[in-house]
Amino acid sequence: MRRDASPLGWLLALALAMALLAGYRVWMLGHLGIDLFFDESQYWFWSTELAWGYYSKPPAIALLIGWSTALLGNDLLGVKAPAIVLNALSPLLAFAIGARLAGARTGFLAALVVATLPIVAGLALFVTTDSPLIFFWLLGTWALLRAIAHDRWRDWLLLGASVGLGLLSKYTMVAFGLSAALALLVLPRGRMRLRSLRPWVAVLLALALFAPNVLWNAALGFPTFHHVAEITAEEASKGGLASLGEFAAAQWLLAGPVFGTVALLGWLRLRRLFGDEGLVVLTLAAVPLGLIGLVQAWRGGANANWAAPAVVVAALYAVVLLGRAGRLRLIVGGLLLNLVAGSLVLHWPDVLHAVGYGMTARQDPYRRMRGWSELMQPVQALAQSRPGAMVVADDRELLSQIAYYVQPARLAAWFPGGRRPANHYQLTRPLPADWRGEVLLVHAHPRPDIVARFAGAQPLAVHVVPVQPGQERRIEVTLLTGFKGYR
């Protein structure tokens, strides 16, 4: 396929399209009428206490939310802005990769495909560690292509920075390091580059950026690494062939049926693949992580988003293949199919309303993000009326939503000890054993074991919020006095 003379026009058109898409997603936040998911509330809480690490994640997500809320405030948009911005910037990197390998027109289409992939559309409205991970994964892929081709300091340093910042976003970025190493070993020019100092400086830069998180973990007994190990052990009973099949099918659907199929067919043509440096890099940026996900799904179960960067690069690889073959109509067809599928998911409540069906909890994809702000209203009022009281809960979901929607002066987790902390609140904010003030216990179910550790208990509120037919949220608030200690 003929390469475009200048990508500037395509890039400007893409920038306009991404600005419009970001504006649409901002509008969708209000249109859906959702609250924060409890993981998002937890990340917001982390952003108020910036550190080099947290119980279950490295620090980038907290830093991003800290920046966005400093600019936009602590409302829904301020918290979710990093996801909207990063999911508008990642397609620009897809454009750079696609334009390099197949021309600016294909790069433009690749960017639109990435922006509308079901996995990206699903992540765009929710602040997760996957959004920065995908951004740095694509940035690293672009830098790797350029570094192998040109062996310039700026490309190697960009590669090292991408890996280091990716590791500070999500530990899955380790797999990209493996992919980059494989690409350098497999490709003739890659092996030649290893003889110079530049790639090794890139490795040192990545490690230097990641080192503060390792030191933070070491100072606290490596809580994040223990958490990952425990999650893996807990998932061990969920594996098997059924889990493997579900994970593989999910990856195919999240890439879109057209691009998932084209990528698989392209990888089966190994002889053609290894004759092209760019295709090898894209393959190795996707396949190892995908295979790791498949193994994990078989051994112990895996969430569909665990291989999100692999899905994005697989779709990008498919677009490059189709663009080189001049199959632009197939690219557009796959793009439209993904756009329709993503729109149906985002607007599912509108679709049901339009056809006259009432929404139930099982039909609502946003049910876990509804009802929290209303549920926390009595907790907020009671915390404000007793500013010296410690607000306590023993559930991470409740603690996260209390932290964001109540923002009490004092917040603590009930943690008697005797085991490893199970969340960041237990790690950093356990109720002190010598606490002698009032406690406002927030609980979804009766907790006689907690109440028994206090001299006095007075029920203050029971609050029930109907969310959808078949779904409600319920909490109780109990005033506790005279803490006797955990034992």
Coordinates of C-alpha atoms in Angstrom, one line a residue:
M1 CA 0.0 0.0 0.0
R2 CA 1.3 3.5 -0.8
R3 CA 2.5 5.5 2.2
D4 CA 0.8 8.9 2.7
A5 CA 3.0 11.9 2.0
S6 CA 2.1 13.8 5.2
P7 CA 0.2 12.6 8.3
L8 CA -0.6 16.1 9.5
G9 CA -4.1 16.3 8.1
W10 CA -5.0 12.8 9.4
L11 CA -3.5 13.8 12.8
L12 CA -5.6 16.9 13.0
A13 CA -8.7 15.1 12.1
L14 CA -7.9 12.5 14.7
A15 CA -7.3 15.1 17.4
L16 CA -10.7 16.6 16.6
A17 CA -12.4 13.2 16.8
M18 CA -10.8 12.4 20.1
A19 CA -11.9 15.8 21.5
L20 CA -15.4 15.1 20.5
L21 CA -15.3 11.6 21.9
A22 CA -13.9 12.9 25.2
G23 CA -16.8 15.5 25.3
Y24 CA -19.3 12.7 24.7
R25 CA -17.9 10.7 27.6
V26 CA -18.1 13.6 29.9
W27 CA -21.7 14.0 29.0
M28 CA -22.3 10.3 29.5
L29 CA -21.2 10.6 33.2
G30 CA -24.2 12.8 33.9
H31 CA -26.5 10.9 31.6
L32 CA -26.0 7.6 33.3
G33 CA -26.7 8.9 36.7
I34 CA -24.0 6.7 38.3
D35 CA -21.9 7.1 41.5
L36 CA -18.3 6.0 41.9
F37 CA -17.5 2.4 41.9
F38 CA -15.9 1.5 45.3
D39 CA -12.4 0.9 43.6
E40 CA -12.6 4.4 42.2
S41 CA -13.5 5.8 45.7
Q42 CA -10.5 3.9 47.1
Y43 CA -8.2 5.4 44.5
W44 CA -9.5 8.8 45.3
F45 CA -8.8 8.2 49.0
W46 CA -5.3 7.2 48.1
S47 CA -4.9 10.5 46.1
T48 CA -5.4 12.4 49.4
E49 CA -2.5 10.5 51.0
L50 CA 0.1 10.3 48.2
A51 CA 2.8 7.7 48.7
W52 CA 5.0 5.5 46.6
G53 CA 2.7 2.5 46.9
Y54 CA -0.6 1.2 48.2
Y55 CA -1.8 -2.1 49.4
S56 CA -3.0 -3.5 46.1
K57 CA -1.6 -1.2 43.4
P58 CA 1.4 1.0 42.6
P59 CA 1.0 4.8 42.9
A60 CA 0.3 6.2 39.4
I61 CA -3.5 6.0 39.6
A62 CA -3.5 8.0 42.9
L63 CA -1.2 10.6 41.5
L64 CA -3.3 11.0 38.3
I65 CA -6.4 11.5 40.4
G66 CA -4.6 13.9 42.7
W67 CA -3.7 16.0 39.7
S68 CA -7.2 15.9 38.1
T69 CA -9.0 16.7 41.3
A70 CA -6.6 19.6 42.0
L71 CA -7.7 21.1 38.7
L72 CA -11.3 20.0 38.5
G73 CA -12.4 19.4 42.1
N74 CA -13.5 16.2 43.8
D75 CA -16.7 15.6 42.0
L76 CA -17.4 12.8 39.6
L77 CA -15.6 14.4 36.6
G78 CA -12.6 15.4 38.7
V79 CA -12.1 11.8 39.8
K80 CA -12.8 10.1 36.4
A81 CA -11.0 12.7 34.2
P82 CA -7.7 10.6 34.0
A83 CA -9.6 7.7 32.4
I84 CA -11.3 10.1 29.8
V85 CA -8.0 11.8 29.0
L86 CA -5.8 8.7 28.8
N87 CA -8.4 6.9 26.6
A88 CA -8.4 9.9 24.3
L89 CA -4.5 10.0 24.2
S90 CA -3.9 6.3 23.6
P91 CA -5.5 6.3 20.1
L92 CA -2.9 9.0 19.2
L93 CA -0.2 6.5 20.0
A94 CA -2.0 3.9 17.9
F95 CA -2.0 6.4 15.1
A96 CA 1.7 6.9 15.4
I97 CA 2.3 3.1 15.3
G98 CA -0.2 2.4 12.5
A99 CA 1.2 5.3 10.4
R100 CA 4.7 4.1 10.8
L101 CA 3.9 0.6 9.7
A102 CA 1.2 1.1 7.1
G103 CA 0.7 4.8 6.3
A104 CA -1.2 7.7 7.8
R105 CA -4.6 6.7 6.5
T106 CA -4.3 3.3 8.1
G107 CA -2.9 4.9 11.2
F108 CA -6.0 7.1 11.4
L109 CA -8.3 4.1 11.1
A110 CA -6.2 2.2 13.7
A111 CA -6.6 5.0 16.1
L112 CA -10.4 5.0 15.6
V113 CA -10.4 1.3 16.0
V114 CA -8.5 1.5 19.3
A115 CA -10.8 4.3 20.6
T116 CA -13.9 2.2 19.9
L117 CA -12.7 -1.2 21.0
P118 CA -15.2 -2.8 23.4
I119 CA -12.4 -3.1 26.1
V120 CA -11.4 0.6 25.7
A121 CA -15.1 1.8 25.5
G122 CA -15.7 -0.2 28.7
L123 CA -12.8 1.4 30.5
A124 CA -13.2 4.9 29.3
L125 CA -15.8 6.0 32.0
F126 CA -14.1 4.3 34.9
V127 CA -10.9 5.1 36.6
T128 CA -8.8 2.0 36.7
T129 CA -5.1 1.1 36.5
D130 CA -5.7 -0.3 33.0
S131 CA -6.0 3.1 31.3
P132 CA -2.5 4.3 32.2
L133 CA -1.2 0.7 31.6
I134 CA -2.6 0.7 28.0
F135 CA -1.2 4.2 27.4
F136 CA 2.4 3.3 28.5
W137 CA 2.2 -0.1 26.7
L138 CA 1.4 1.7 23.4
L139 CA 4.0 4.3 24.1
G140 CA 6.6 1.6 24.8
T141 CA 5.7 -0.2 21.7
W142 CA 6.1 2.9 19.6
A143 CA 9.5 3.7 21.3
L144 CA 10.7 0.1 20.8
L145 CA 9.9 0.2 17.0
R146 CA 11.9 3.5 16.7
A147 CA 14.7 2.3 18.9
I148 CA 15.3 -0.9 16.9
A149 CA 15.1 1.0 13.6
H150 CA 17.2 4.1 14.5
D151 CA 19.2 3.3 17.7
R152 CA 18.8 6.9 19.0
W153 CA 19.2 7.8 22.6
R154 CA 15.9 9.6 22.7
D155 CA 14.0 6.5 21.6
W156 CA 15.8 4.2 24.1
L157 CA 15.2 6.7 26.9
L158 CA 11.5 6.9 26.0
L159 CA 11.3 3.1 26.0
G160 CA 12.9 3.0 29.5
A161 CA 10.6 5.7 30.8
S162 CA 7.5 4.0 29.3
V163 CA 8.4 0.7 31.1
G164 CA 9.2 2.4 34.4
L165 CA 6.1 4.5 34.4
G166 CA 4.0 1.5 33.3
L167 CA 5.3 -0.5 36.2
L168 CA 4.2 2.4 38.5
S169 CA 0.8 2.1 36.9
K170 CA 0.3 -1.7 37.1
Y171 CA 2.6 -4.6 37.6
T172 CA 1.4 -6.2 34.4
M173 CA 3.9 -4.0 32.7
V174 CA 6.5 -6.6 33.6
A175 CA 5.1 -8.6 30.7
F176 CA 6.0 -5.7 28.3
G177 CA 9.5 -5.9 29.5
L178 CA 9.5 -9.6 28.6
S179 CA 8.1 -8.7 25.2
A180 CA 10.7 -6.0 24.5
A181 CA 13.5 -8.4 25.5
L182 CA 12.1 -11.1 23.1
A183 CA 11.9 -8.6 20.3
L184 CA 15.5 -7.6 20.7
L185 CA 16.6 -11.2 20.8
V186 CA 14.5 -12.4 17.9
L187 CA 15.2 -9.6 15.4
P188 CA 18.6 -9.4 13.7
R189 CA 18.7 -5.6 14.2
G190 CA 17.6 -6.1 17.8
R191 CA 20.5 -8.4 18.6
M192 CA 22.8 -5.8 17.0
R193 CA 21.4 -3.1 19.3
L194 CA 22.1 -5.1 22.4
R195 CA 25.8 -4.6 21.7
S196 CA 25.5 -0.9 22.5
L197 CA 25.1 0.9 25.8
R198 CA 21.7 2.4 24.9
P199 CA 19.3 -0.5 25.7
W200 CA 21.0 -1.2 29.0
V201 CA 20.7 2.4 30.0
A202 CA 17.0 2.1 29.2
V203 CA 16.8 -0.9 31.5
L204 CA 18.5 1.1 34.3
L205 CA 16.1 4.0 33.8
A206 CA 13.0 1.7 34.0
L207 CA 14.4 0.1 37.2
A208 CA 15.2 3.5 38.7
L209 CA 11.7 4.8 38.1
F210 CA 10.2 1.6 39.6
A211 CA 12.6 1.5 42.6
P212 CA 10.7 3.8 45.0
N213 CA 7.7 1.4 44.9
V214 CA 9.9 -1.6 45.6
L215 CA 11.5 0.3 48.6
W216 CA 8.0 1.3 49.8
N217 CA 6.9 -2.4 49.7
A218 CA 10.1 -3.5 51.4
A219 CA 9.6 -1.0 54.3
L220 CA 6.1 -2.4 54.9
G221 CA 6.8 -6.1 54.4
F222 CA 5.9 -6.3 50.7
P223 CA 2.1 -6.0 51.2
T224 CA 1.4 -5.6 47.5
F225 CA 3.3 -8.7 46.5
H226 CA 1.6 -10.7 49.2
H227 CA -1.7 -9.4 48.0
V228 CA -1.0 -10.6 44.4
A229 CA 0.1 -14.0 45.7
E230 CA -3.0 -14.4 47.8
I231 CA -5.3 -13.4 44.9
T232 CA -3.7 -16.0 42.8
A233 CA -4.1 -18.7 45.5
E234 CA -7.8 -17.7 46.0
E235 CA -8.5 -18.0 42.3
A236 CA -6.9 -21.5 42.0
S237 CA -10.3 -23.2 42.4
K238 CA -11.8 -21.3 39.4
G239 CA -9.6 -22.6 36.6
G240 CA -10.0 -25.4 34.2
L241 CA -10.9 -25.7 30.5
A242 CA -14.2 -23.8 31.0
S243 CA -12.4 -20.9 32.5
L244 CA -9.8 -21.0 29.7
G245 CA -12.5 -21.0 27.0
E246 CA -14.3 -18.1 28.7
F247 CA -11.2 -16.0 28.9
A248 CA -10.2 -16.7 25.2
A249 CA -13.7 -15.9 24.0
A250 CA -13.7 -12.7 26.1
Q251 CA -10.4 -11.5 24.5
W252 CA -11.8 -12.2 21.0
L253 CA -15.0 -10.2 21.8
L254 CA -13.1 -7.4 23.5
A255 CA -11.0 -6.9 20.4
G256 CA -14.1 -7.1 18.2
P257 CA -15.0 -10.1 16.1
V258 CA -13.4 -8.8 12.9
F259 CA -10.1 -7.7 14.4
G260 CA -9.8 -10.6 16.7
T261 CA -10.2 -13.0 13.8
V262 CA -7.8 -11.2 11.5
A263 CA -5.2 -11.1 14.3
L264 CA -5.5 -14.8 14.9
L265 CA -5.3 -15.6 11.1
G266 CA -2.3 -13.3 10.8
W267 CA -0.4 -15.0 13.6
L268 CA -0.9 -18.4 11.9
R269 CA 1.1 -17.2 8.9
L270 CA 4.4 -17.4 10.8
R271 CA 6.7 -17.4 7.7
R272 CA 5.2 -14.1 6.6
L273 CA 5.3 -12.7 10.1
F274 CA 8.9 -13.2 10.8
G275 CA 9.9 -11.5 7.6
D276 CA 8.6 -8.1 8.9
E277 CA 10.3 -6.3 11.8
G278 CA 7.2 -4.2 12.6
L279 CA 4.8 -7.1 12.7
V280 CA 7.2 -9.0 14.9
V281 CA 7.3 -6.2 17.4
L282 CA 3.5 -5.9 17.5
T283 CA 3.1 -9.7 17.8
L284 CA 5.5 -9.8 20.7
A285 CA 3.8 -6.8 22.4
A286 CA 0.5 -8.8 22.4
V287 CA 1.0 -12.6 22.4
P288 CA 3.1 -13.2 25.5
L289 CA 0.7 -11.3 27.7
G290 CA -2.2 -13.1 26.0
L291 CA -0.6 -16.4 26.7
I292 CA 0.1 -15.6 30.3
G293 CA -3.6 -14.7 30.6
L294 CA -4.7 -18.0 29.1
V295 CA -2.4 -19.9 31.4
Q296 CA -3.7 -18.0 34.4
A297 CA -7.3 -18.6 33.3
W298 CA -6.6 -22.3 33.0
R299 CA -4.8 -22.6 36.3
G300 CA -6.9 -20.4 38.5
G301 CA -9.3 -18.1 36.6
A302 CA -8.6 -14.7 35.1
N303 CA -10.6 -11.5 34.7
A304 CA -11.2 -10.5 31.1
N305 CA -9.4 -7.2 31.5
W306 CA -6.1 -8.8 32.8
A307 CA -4.8 -8.9 29.2
A308 CA -6.3 -5.6 28.1
P309 CA -3.0 -4.2 26.5
A310 CA -2.7 -7.4 24.5
V311 CA -6.2 -7.0 23.1
V312 CA -5.5 -3.4 22.1
V313 CA -2.2 -4.3 20.3
A314 CA -3.8 -7.3 18.7
A315 CA -6.5 -5.1 17.1
L316 CA -3.8 -2.6 16.0
Y317 CA -1.9 -5.5 14.4
A318 CA -5.0 -6.6 12.6
V319 CA -5.6 -3.1 11.2
V320 CA -2.0 -2.9 10.0
L321 CA -2.4 -6.2 8.1
L322 CA -5.7 -5.1 6.6
G323 CA -4.4 -1.6 5.7
R324 CA -1.4 -3.1 3.9
A325 CA -3.7 -5.4 2.0
G326 CA -5.9 -2.5 1.0
R327 CA -8.9 -4.0 2.9
L328 CA -10.1 -0.6 4.1
R329 CA -13.8 -1.6 3.8
L330 CA -13.2 -4.5 6.2
I331 CA -11.5 -2.1 8.7
V332 CA -14.4 0.3 8.5
G333 CA -16.9 -2.6 8.8
G334 CA -15.1 -3.9 12.0
L335 CA -15.0 -0.3 13.3
L336 CA -18.7 0.2 12.8
L337 CA -19.5 -3.2 14.4
N338 CA -17.4 -2.3 17.5
L339 CA -19.0 1.2 17.6
V340 CA -22.5 -0.3 17.6
A341 CA -21.6 -2.9 20.3
G342 CA -20.0 -0.3 22.5
S343 CA -22.9 2.1 22.1
L344 CA -25.3 -0.7 23.1
V345 CA -23.4 -1.4 26.3
L346 CA -23.1 2.3 27.2
H347 CA -26.7 3.1 26.4
W348 CA -28.3 -0.2 27.5
P349 CA -30.6 1.6 30.0
D350 CA -31.7 3.9 27.2
V351 CA -32.4 0.9 24.9
L352 CA -34.6 -0.8 27.4
H353 CA -36.5 2.4 28.1
A354 CA -37.0 3.0 24.4
V355 CA -38.5 -0.5 23.9
G356 CA -40.7 -0.1 27.0
Y357 CA -39.0 -2.5 29.3
G358 CA -38.4 -1.6 32.9
M359 CA -34.8 -1.8 34.3
T360 CA -34.1 -4.6 36.8
A361 CA -30.9 -5.1 38.8
R362 CA -29.8 -8.1 36.6
Q363 CA -30.3 -6.0 33.4
D364 CA -28.4 -3.0 34.6
P365 CA -24.6 -3.1 33.8
Y366 CA -24.1 -0.1 36.2
R367 CA -25.9 -1.6 39.2
R368 CA -22.7 -1.6 41.3
M369 CA -22.3 2.2 40.7
R370 CA -25.8 3.2 41.9
G371 CA -27.2 4.4 45.2
W372 CA -24.0 5.1 47.1
S373 CA -24.2 8.9 47.5
E374 CA -27.8 8.6 48.9
L375 CA -26.8 5.7 51.1
M376 CA -24.1 7.7 52.8
Q377 CA -26.2 10.8 53.6
P378 CA -27.1 9.8 57.2
V379 CA -23.5 8.8 57.8
Q380 CA -22.3 12.2 56.7
A381 CA -24.9 13.9 58.9
L382 CA -23.9 11.9 62.0
A383 CA -20.2 12.3 61.3
Q384 CA -20.6 16.1 61.1
S385 CA -22.6 16.1 64.3
R386 CA -19.9 14.2 66.1
P387 CA -16.6 15.5 64.7
G388 CA -14.5 13.8 67.4
A389 CA -15.9 10.3 66.7
M390 CA -14.0 7.7 64.7
V391 CA -16.0 6.4 61.8
V392 CA -15.3 2.6 61.6
A393 CA -16.2 -0.2 59.2
D394 CA -14.8 -3.6 58.5
D395 CA -15.6 -3.8 54.8
R396 CA -13.3 -2.3 52.1
E397 CA -16.3 -1.4 49.9
L398 CA -18.0 0.5 52.8
L399 CA -14.7 2.1 53.9
S400 CA -14.0 3.4 50.4
Q401 CA -17.5 4.9 49.9
I402 CA -17.4 6.4 53.4
A403 CA -14.0 7.9 52.6
Y404 CA -15.3 9.6 49.4
Y405 CA -19.0 10.5 50.1
V406 CA -18.6 11.3 53.9
Q407 CA -15.0 12.4 54.1
P408 CA -15.0 12.1 57.9
A409 CA -12.4 13.8 60.0
R410 CA -11.4 10.4 61.4
L411 CA -11.8 7.1 59.5
A412 CA -10.5 3.6 60.6
A413 CA -10.8 0.0 59.7
W414 CA -11.8 -2.6 62.3
F415 CA -8.7 -4.9 62.4
P416 CA -8.1 -7.1 65.4
G417 CA -4.8 -8.3 63.8
G418 CA -3.5 -11.9 64.0
R419 CA -3.3 -12.0 60.2
R420 CA -2.0 -10.0 57.3
P421 CA -3.9 -6.9 56.5
A422 CA -6.5 -7.5 53.8
N423 CA -6.8 -4.0 52.4
H424 CA -5.1 -0.6 52.5
Y425 CA -7.3 0.6 55.3
Q426 CA -6.2 -2.3 57.6
L427 CA -2.6 -1.7 56.6
T428 CA -2.5 2.1 57.2
R429 CA -5.7 3.0 59.3
P430 CA -6.6 0.2 61.8
L431 CA -8.7 1.4 64.8
P432 CA -6.0 2.0 67.5
A433 CA -6.3 -0.5 70.3
D434 CA -6.1 2.3 72.8
W435 CA -8.8 4.5 71.2
R436 CA -11.0 5.9 74.0
G437 CA -13.3 8.2 72.0
E438 CA -16.7 7.6 70.4
V439 CA -17.0 5.2 67.4
L440 CA -19.6 5.4 64.7
L441 CA -19.8 1.8 63.4
V442 CA -21.1 1.6 59.8
H443 CA -22.2 -1.9 58.9
A444 CA -24.4 -3.6 56.4
H445 CA -25.2 -6.6 58.7
P446 CA -25.3 -7.0 62.5
R447 CA -21.9 -7.2 64.0
P448 CA -22.3 -8.5 67.6
D449 CA -18.6 -9.5 67.7
I450 CA -17.6 -5.8 67.3
V451 CA -20.3 -4.4 69.6
A452 CA -19.2 -6.8 72.3
R453 CA -15.8 -5.1 72.5
F454 CA -17.5 -1.8 73.7
A455 CA -19.1 -0.9 77.0
G456 CA -22.0 0.9 75.4
A457 CA -23.9 0.6 72.1
Q458 CA -26.7 2.8 70.8
P459 CA -28.3 2.3 67.3
L460 CA -28.6 5.6 65.5
A461 CA -29.8 4.9 62.0
V462 CA -30.9 2.3 59.6
H463 CA -30.9 3.4 56.0
V464 CA -32.2 1.5 53.0
V465 CA -31.9 2.8 49.5
P466 CA -33.9 1.1 46.7
V467 CA -31.7 1.0 43.6
Q468 CA -33.5 -1.1 41.0
P469 CA -36.3 -3.7 41.3
G470 CA -34.6 -6.6 43.0
Q471 CA -31.7 -4.4 44.4
E472 CA -31.4 -2.3 47.5
R473 CA -28.5 -1.0 49.6
R474 CA -28.8 -1.1 53.4
I475 CA -26.6 0.2 56.2
E476 CA -26.8 0.6 60.0
V477 CA -25.0 3.2 62.1
T478 CA -24.3 2.3 65.7
L479 CA -22.7 4.6 68.3
L480 CA -20.2 2.7 70.4
T481 CA -18.4 4.0 73.5
G482 CA -15.9 2.5 76.0
F483 CA -13.6 0.5 73.7
K484 CA -12.2 -2.4 75.6
G485 CA -9.6 -3.2 73.0
Y486 CA -9.7 -6.0 70.5
R487 CA -9.2 -8.8 73.0

